[in-house]
Amino acid sequence: MTTDPGFLAGLRGLAREHADLLRPTALGLDADPSLGPALLGTDPRWLRLTGMPAAYNPDPLRVGGRPVYVDRCVEQVVVMEELARVDAAAVLALPGPSMSGFVVADIADEEQRDRYYQRLADRPTWTFFGMTEPAHGSDPASMETALRPADDGREGLLLNGTKRFVGNGARAGIGVVFARRHPGPLGVVAVLLDADRPGFTGIPLETLGLRGLQLSELRMSDVPVADEDVLGRHRPATRGGMWAAVRTFNRYRPVVASFALGVAQGAHDYVVANRRQLGSGDRDLLAALADRLAGTRATVMAAAESADHDPRDGTLASAAKIRATALAEESTLLALRMFGPGARWEHPLLDKWARDARAFEFMEGTSNVQRLTLAQGHLNGRLDDVRPAA
């Protein structure tokens, strides 16, 4: 079983070994995010195929001789935490399915799945997940991006709108865009879109943290869309675009939490390795931080197990993200303080990690949004039987 402690320990150890491959590129990618394809496109094949179905991944990671596709949330949080101890931005900037892969796995038909996954298997391919909009964030009720029939005699549909804060958007080759096709909450659909379609443009945005991810703005002006590009068209509307989006967020929030946890752990480890002389007060702070890291890790694991069991329930996922994102900021700022004035210049990795840590607050919903989900889960009794993960 993937939750077997021995298996997870082996997976964690293997991921930790591979994390060192990201170290040489960390500062270079932060300085110039456009170098992402050159720096990361040749990383181990298993890493860029993380989360791919077995049919498209003939050479997966192996733990104890057993193939591991890292397609379960429990496996993903273990691997991503270890990689994020070195460079979360580089992991997020890797080619592969990322968030759009969840949507394709949930609602695509066989032809759509093959079109998407085969492209990723054949060559390093970056993907995008277009949900957030400039004026309304990720609120589906206010979504302005629209998919409408052409009114000039052309066949098919036309996609118009703008998405913002899309990871890897400017370098991606294929991805998923959410758009309104009909009024009402069930009128939002997910479109599988190739980035070379006429009218589609990806523009990089300047950011302070997670720069390697190259957050982008996607602009779509009369982008031609065929009916076979609409994911879930063979399914009822209640199991279409927004259903898949909710399940994606609930499964990806524990992963975001694991990134934040990895950054927090990396900052702690950096202080332990490089700050040889500490006063008793600072030693106590580090010991308390180590305890909080262990507690947060248990919360993240519990959230991942819950997401694997029932992706409809995001209660624990929200709890994990709140706890891990706060800890990442506190840990990195504490590390900088312990190295004194000039720490950001003398320890550029710590400076980078501190900037990256702040970015997690805004990924997959801010902490206030997560608190609303957590409160709703509490009111509905979803936390009554929660037990801390081992």
C-alpha positions in Angstrom: 0.0 0.0 0.0 1.2 3.5 -0.8 0.6 4.6 2.9 2.9 1.9 4.2 5.5 3.7 6.3 8.4 1.6 4.9 7.4 2.4 1.4 7.0 6.1 2.1 10.3 6.2 3.8 12.0 4.6 0.7 10.2 7.1 -1.6 11.3 10.0 0.6 14.9 8.9 0.6 14.9 8.4 -3.2 13.3 11.9 -3.7 15.9 13.4 -1.4 18.7 12.0 -3.6 17.2 13.5 -6.7 16.7 16.9 -5.1 20.4 17.5 -5.4 19.9 17.7 -9.2 18.0 20.9 -8.7 20.6 22.7 -6.6 22.9 23.9 -9.4 20.1 25.6 -11.3 18.3 27.2 -8.3 19.8 30.7 -8.4 20.2 30.8 -12.1 16.6 30.0 -12.7 15.5 32.6 -10.1 17.6 35.3 -11.9 16.3 34.5 -15.4 13.1 32.4 -15.5 13.3 32.2 -19.3 16.1 29.7 -18.9 13.6 27.1 -17.6 13.4 25.0 -20.7 17.2 24.9 -21.1 17.9 24.2 -17.4 15.1 21.8 -16.6 14.1 20.1 -19.9 16.7 17.4 -19.4 15.9 16.4 -15.8 15.2 12.7 -15.1 12.3 11.4 -17.2 10.5 10.1 -14.2 10.4 13.6 -12.7 8.7 15.2 -15.7 6.3 12.3 -16.0 5.2 12.5 -12.4 1.5 11.8 -12.2 1.3 10.3 -15.7 -0.8 7.1 -16.2 1.1 3.8 -16.4 0.2 3.4 -20.1 2.2 6.5 -20.9 5.1 6.0 -18.5 7.1 2.9 -19.3 10.1 3.9 -17.1 8.7 5.2 -13.8 10.5 5.7 -10.5 11.1 2.5 -8.7 11.2 2.0 -4.9 12.4 -1.4 -3.8 12.0 -2.7 -7.4 8.4 -1.7 -7.5 7.2 0.9 -10.1 5.8 4.1 -8.6 4.0 6.6 -10.8 3.6 9.3 -8.1 0.0 9.7 -9.2 -1.6 9.6 -5.7 -1.6 12.6 -3.5 0.2 10.8 -0.7 3.1 10.0 -3.0 3.1 13.5 -4.4 3.4 15.3 -1.1 6.3 13.1 0.0 8.2 13.6 -3.2 7.5 17.3 -3.6 8.4 18.2 0.0 11.9 16.6 -0.5 12.4 18.4 -3.8 11.2 21.7 -2.4 13.8 21.6 0.3 16.2 22.6 -2.5 14.1 24.6 -5.0 10.3 24.6 -5.1 10.3 26.9 -8.0 12.3 24.5 -10.2 9.9 21.7 -9.4 6.9 23.8 -10.3 8.7 24.9 -13.4 9.3 21.3 -14.7 7.5 20.0 -17.8 4.7 17.6 -17.1 1.0 17.3 -16.4 0.8 19.4 -13.2 -2.7 20.7 -12.4 -4.2 20.2 -15.9 -3.4 16.5 -15.6 -6.0 16.2 -12.8 -8.7 17.6 -15.1 -7.8 15.4 -18.0 -7.6 12.3 -15.8 -11.1 13.0 -14.4 -13.2 14.0 -17.3 -11.4 13.5 -20.7 -12.5 10.9 -23.1 -10.0 8.3 -24.4 -9.1 10.3 -27.5 -8.5 13.5 -25.4 -6.5 11.6 -22.9 -4.3 10.1 -25.6 -3.8 13.5 -27.3 -2.7 15.1 -24.0 -0.6 12.3 -22.4 1.1 11.1 -25.5 2.4 14.5 -26.2 3.9 14.8 -22.7 5.4 11.3 -23.1 7.0 12.0 -26.4 9.0 15.0 -25.4 9.3 17.5 -22.5 6.1 19.6 -22.6 5.0 22.3 -20.3 1.3 22.6 -19.5 -1.0 25.3 -18.1 -4.2 25.5 -16.0 -6.1 28.6 -16.8 -8.7 29.5 -14.2 -7.8 32.9 -12.5 -9.0 36.1 -14.2 -7.7 39.6 -13.8 -11.0 41.1 -12.5 -12.6 38.2 -10.6 -9.8 35.9 -9.5 -11.0 32.2 -9.5 -14.7 33.0 -8.8 -16.5 30.8 -11.4 -19.8 32.8 -10.9 -18.0 35.9 -12.3 -16.0 34.2 -15.0 -15.8 36.3 -18.2 -13.8 34.1 -20.4 -16.4 32.8 -22.9 -16.8 29.9 -25.4 -19.4 30.9 -28.0 -20.4 29.8 -31.5 -18.8 31.8 -34.2 -21.2 34.5 -35.5 -19.5 35.1 -38.8 -20.4 31.9 -40.5 -17.4 29.9 -39.4 -17.8 26.4 -38.0 -17.0 25.5 -34.4 -16.6 27.7 -31.4 -14.5 30.7 -30.5 -12.7 31.3 -27.1 -12.3 34.8 -25.8 -10.9 36.1 -22.5 -7.9 36.6 -20.3 -6.4 34.4 -17.6 -3.7 35.6 -15.2 -1.2 34.1 -12.8 -0.9 30.9 -14.8 2.2 28.9 -14.1 4.3 28.1 -17.1 1.8 29.7 -19.3 4.2 31.5 -21.7 6.3 28.3 -22.2 3.5 25.7 -22.3 2.5 23.7 -25.3 -0.9 22.4 -24.1 -3.2 22.9 -21.2 -6.7 23.4 -19.9 -8.7 26.7 -19.9 -11.9 27.2 -18.1 -14.6 29.2 -19.9 -18.3 30.0 -19.6 -20.3 28.3 -22.3 -23.8 28.7 -20.8 -25.3 30.7 -17.9 -25.3 29.3 -14.4 -22.8 27.3 -12.3 -23.0 24.3 -14.6 -22.2 26.4 -17.7 -18.5 26.5 -17.1 -16.5 24.0 -19.2 -12.9 22.9 -19.4 -11.2 23.2 -22.8 -8.2 21.3 -23.9 -6.1 23.8 -25.8 -2.9 23.7 -27.8 -0.8 26.8 -27.3 -0.1 27.2 -31.0 -3.8 28.0 -31.9 -4.2 31.3 -33.7 -5.3 34.0 -31.3 -3.7 32.4 -28.2 -0.9 34.4 -26.5 1.1 33.7 -23.3 2.9 36.7 -21.7 5.3 36.2 -18.8 4.7 38.3 -15.6 7.3 39.7 -13.4 7.1 38.3 -9.9 9.2 38.4 -6.7 8.8 34.8 -5.6 8.7 31.5 -7.4 10.2 33.2 -10.3 11.2 30.0 -12.1 7.5 29.1 -12.4 7.2 32.1 -14.8 3.6 33.0 -13.9 2.0 34.3 -17.1 -1.1 36.0 -18.5 -3.0 34.1 -21.2 -4.8 36.1 -23.8 -7.4 34.5 -26.1 -8.9 36.4 -29.0 -11.2 34.3 -31.2 -9.2 31.2 -30.6 -10.9 28.4 -32.7 -12.2 25.5 -30.6 -13.7 22.3 -31.9 -16.3 20.4 -30.0 -13.9 17.6 -29.4 -11.7 20.0 -27.5 -14.3 20.4 -24.8 -13.4 18.1 -21.9 -16.2 16.1 -20.4 -18.6 16.7 -23.3 -19.7 13.0 -23.0 -20.6 13.5 -19.3 -23.5 15.2 -17.5 -23.0 18.9 -16.7 -22.9 18.0 -13.0 -19.7 16.0 -13.7 -18.1 18.5 -16.1 -15.7 21.4 -15.9 -16.4 22.9 -12.4 -16.7 19.4 -10.9 -13.3 18.6 -12.1 -11.9 22.0 -11.0 -13.1 21.5 -7.4 -11.6 18.0 -7.3 -8.3 19.4 -8.7 -8.1 22.1 -6.1 -8.8 19.7 -3.3 -6.1 17.3 -4.5 -3.5 20.0 -5.3 -3.8 22.0 -2.1 -2.0 19.3 0.0 0.7 19.3 -2.7 1.1 23.1 -2.4 1.3 22.6 1.4 4.1 20.1 0.8 6.0 22.7 -1.3 5.7 25.2 1.6 6.7 22.6 4.1 9.7 21.7 2.0 10.8 25.3 1.9 10.3 25.6 5.7 12.4 22.5 6.3 15.1 23.6 3.9 15.5 26.9 5.8 15.7 25.1 9.1 18.3 22.7 7.8 20.3 25.5 6.3 20.6 27.2 9.7 21.6 23.9 11.4 24.3 23.3 8.8 25.7 26.8 8.5 25.1 28.6 11.8 27.5 26.9 14.1 27.2 29.2 17.1 23.8 29.9 18.5 22.6 31.3 21.8 20.3 29.3 24.0 17.3 31.3 22.9 18.0 30.6 19.2 18.5 27.0 20.0 15.2 26.8 21.7 13.5 28.5 18.7 15.1 26.0 16.3 13.9 23.1 18.5 10.4 24.5 18.6 10.5 25.0 14.8 11.5 21.3 14.4 8.5 20.3 16.4 6.2 22.4 14.3 7.7 21.0 11.1 6.9 17.5 12.3 3.3 18.4 13.3 2.7 20.2 9.9 4.1 17.1 8.1 1.5 15.0 9.9 -1.2 17.4 8.9 -0.1 17.4 5.2 0.0 13.6 5.2 -3.5 13.4 6.7 -4.8 15.9 4.1 -3.2 13.8 1.2 -4.8 10.6 2.5 -8.1 12.4 2.7 -7.8 13.7 -0.9 -6.9 10.3 -2.2 -9.9 8.8 -0.4 -12.5 11.5 -1.3 -11.4 14.4 -3.6 -14.7 16.1 -3.1 -13.8 17.0 0.5 -11.3 19.7 0.8 -11.5 20.3 4.5 -8.1 18.8 5.5 -6.5 20.1 2.4 -7.4 23.7 3.5 -6.1 23.0 7.0 -2.8 21.7 5.6 -2.3 24.7 3.3 -3.0 27.2 6.1 -0.6 25.6 8.5 2.2 25.0 5.9 2.2 28.4 4.2 2.4 30.2 7.6 5.2 28.0 8.7 7.2 28.5 5.5 7.1 32.3 6.0 8.0 32.1 9.7 10.8 29.6 9.1 12.5 31.5 6.3 12.3 34.9 8.1 13.6 33.3 11.3 16.6 31.8 9.3 17.4 35.2 7.9 17.3 36.8 11.3 19.6 34.2 12.7 22.3 35.2 10.2 22.0 38.9 11.0 22.1 42.0 8.9 23.2 41.4 5.4 21.8 37.8 5.4 19.9 38.3 2.1 23.1 39.3 0.3 25.4 36.8 2.0 23.0 33.9 1.8 21.2 34.2 -1.5 19.4 30.9 -1.2 17.8 32.0 2.0 16.7 35.2 0.3 15.2 33.2 -2.5 13.4 30.8 -0.2 12.0 33.7 1.8 10.6 35.3 -1.4 9.3 31.9 -2.6 7.6 31.2 0.8 5.4 34.3 0.5 4.1 33.1 -2.9 2.4 30.0 -1.5 -0.1 32.1 0.3 -1.6 33.1 -3.0 -1.6 29.6 -4.6 -4.9 27.7 -4.8 -6.7 30.2 -2.6 -5.5 32.5 0.2 -5.6 31.5 3.9 -8.8 33.4 4.4 -10.4 31.3 1.6 -9.1 28.2 3.2 -10.5 29.2 6.6 -14.0 29.5 5.1 -13.6 25.9 3.7 -12.3 24.7 7.1 -15.2 26.3 8.9 -17.7 24.8 6.6 -16.1 21.4 7.1 -16.3 21.8 10.8 -20.0 22.8 10.7 -20.7 19.8 8.5 -18.9 17.4 11.0 -16.1 16.5 8.6 -13.5 17.0 11.3 -15.2 14.9 14.0 -13.3 11.7 13.2 -10.0 13.2 12.2 -6.9 11.6 13.8 -3.4 12.9 13.3 -1.3 11.0 10.8 1.5 8.9 12.1 
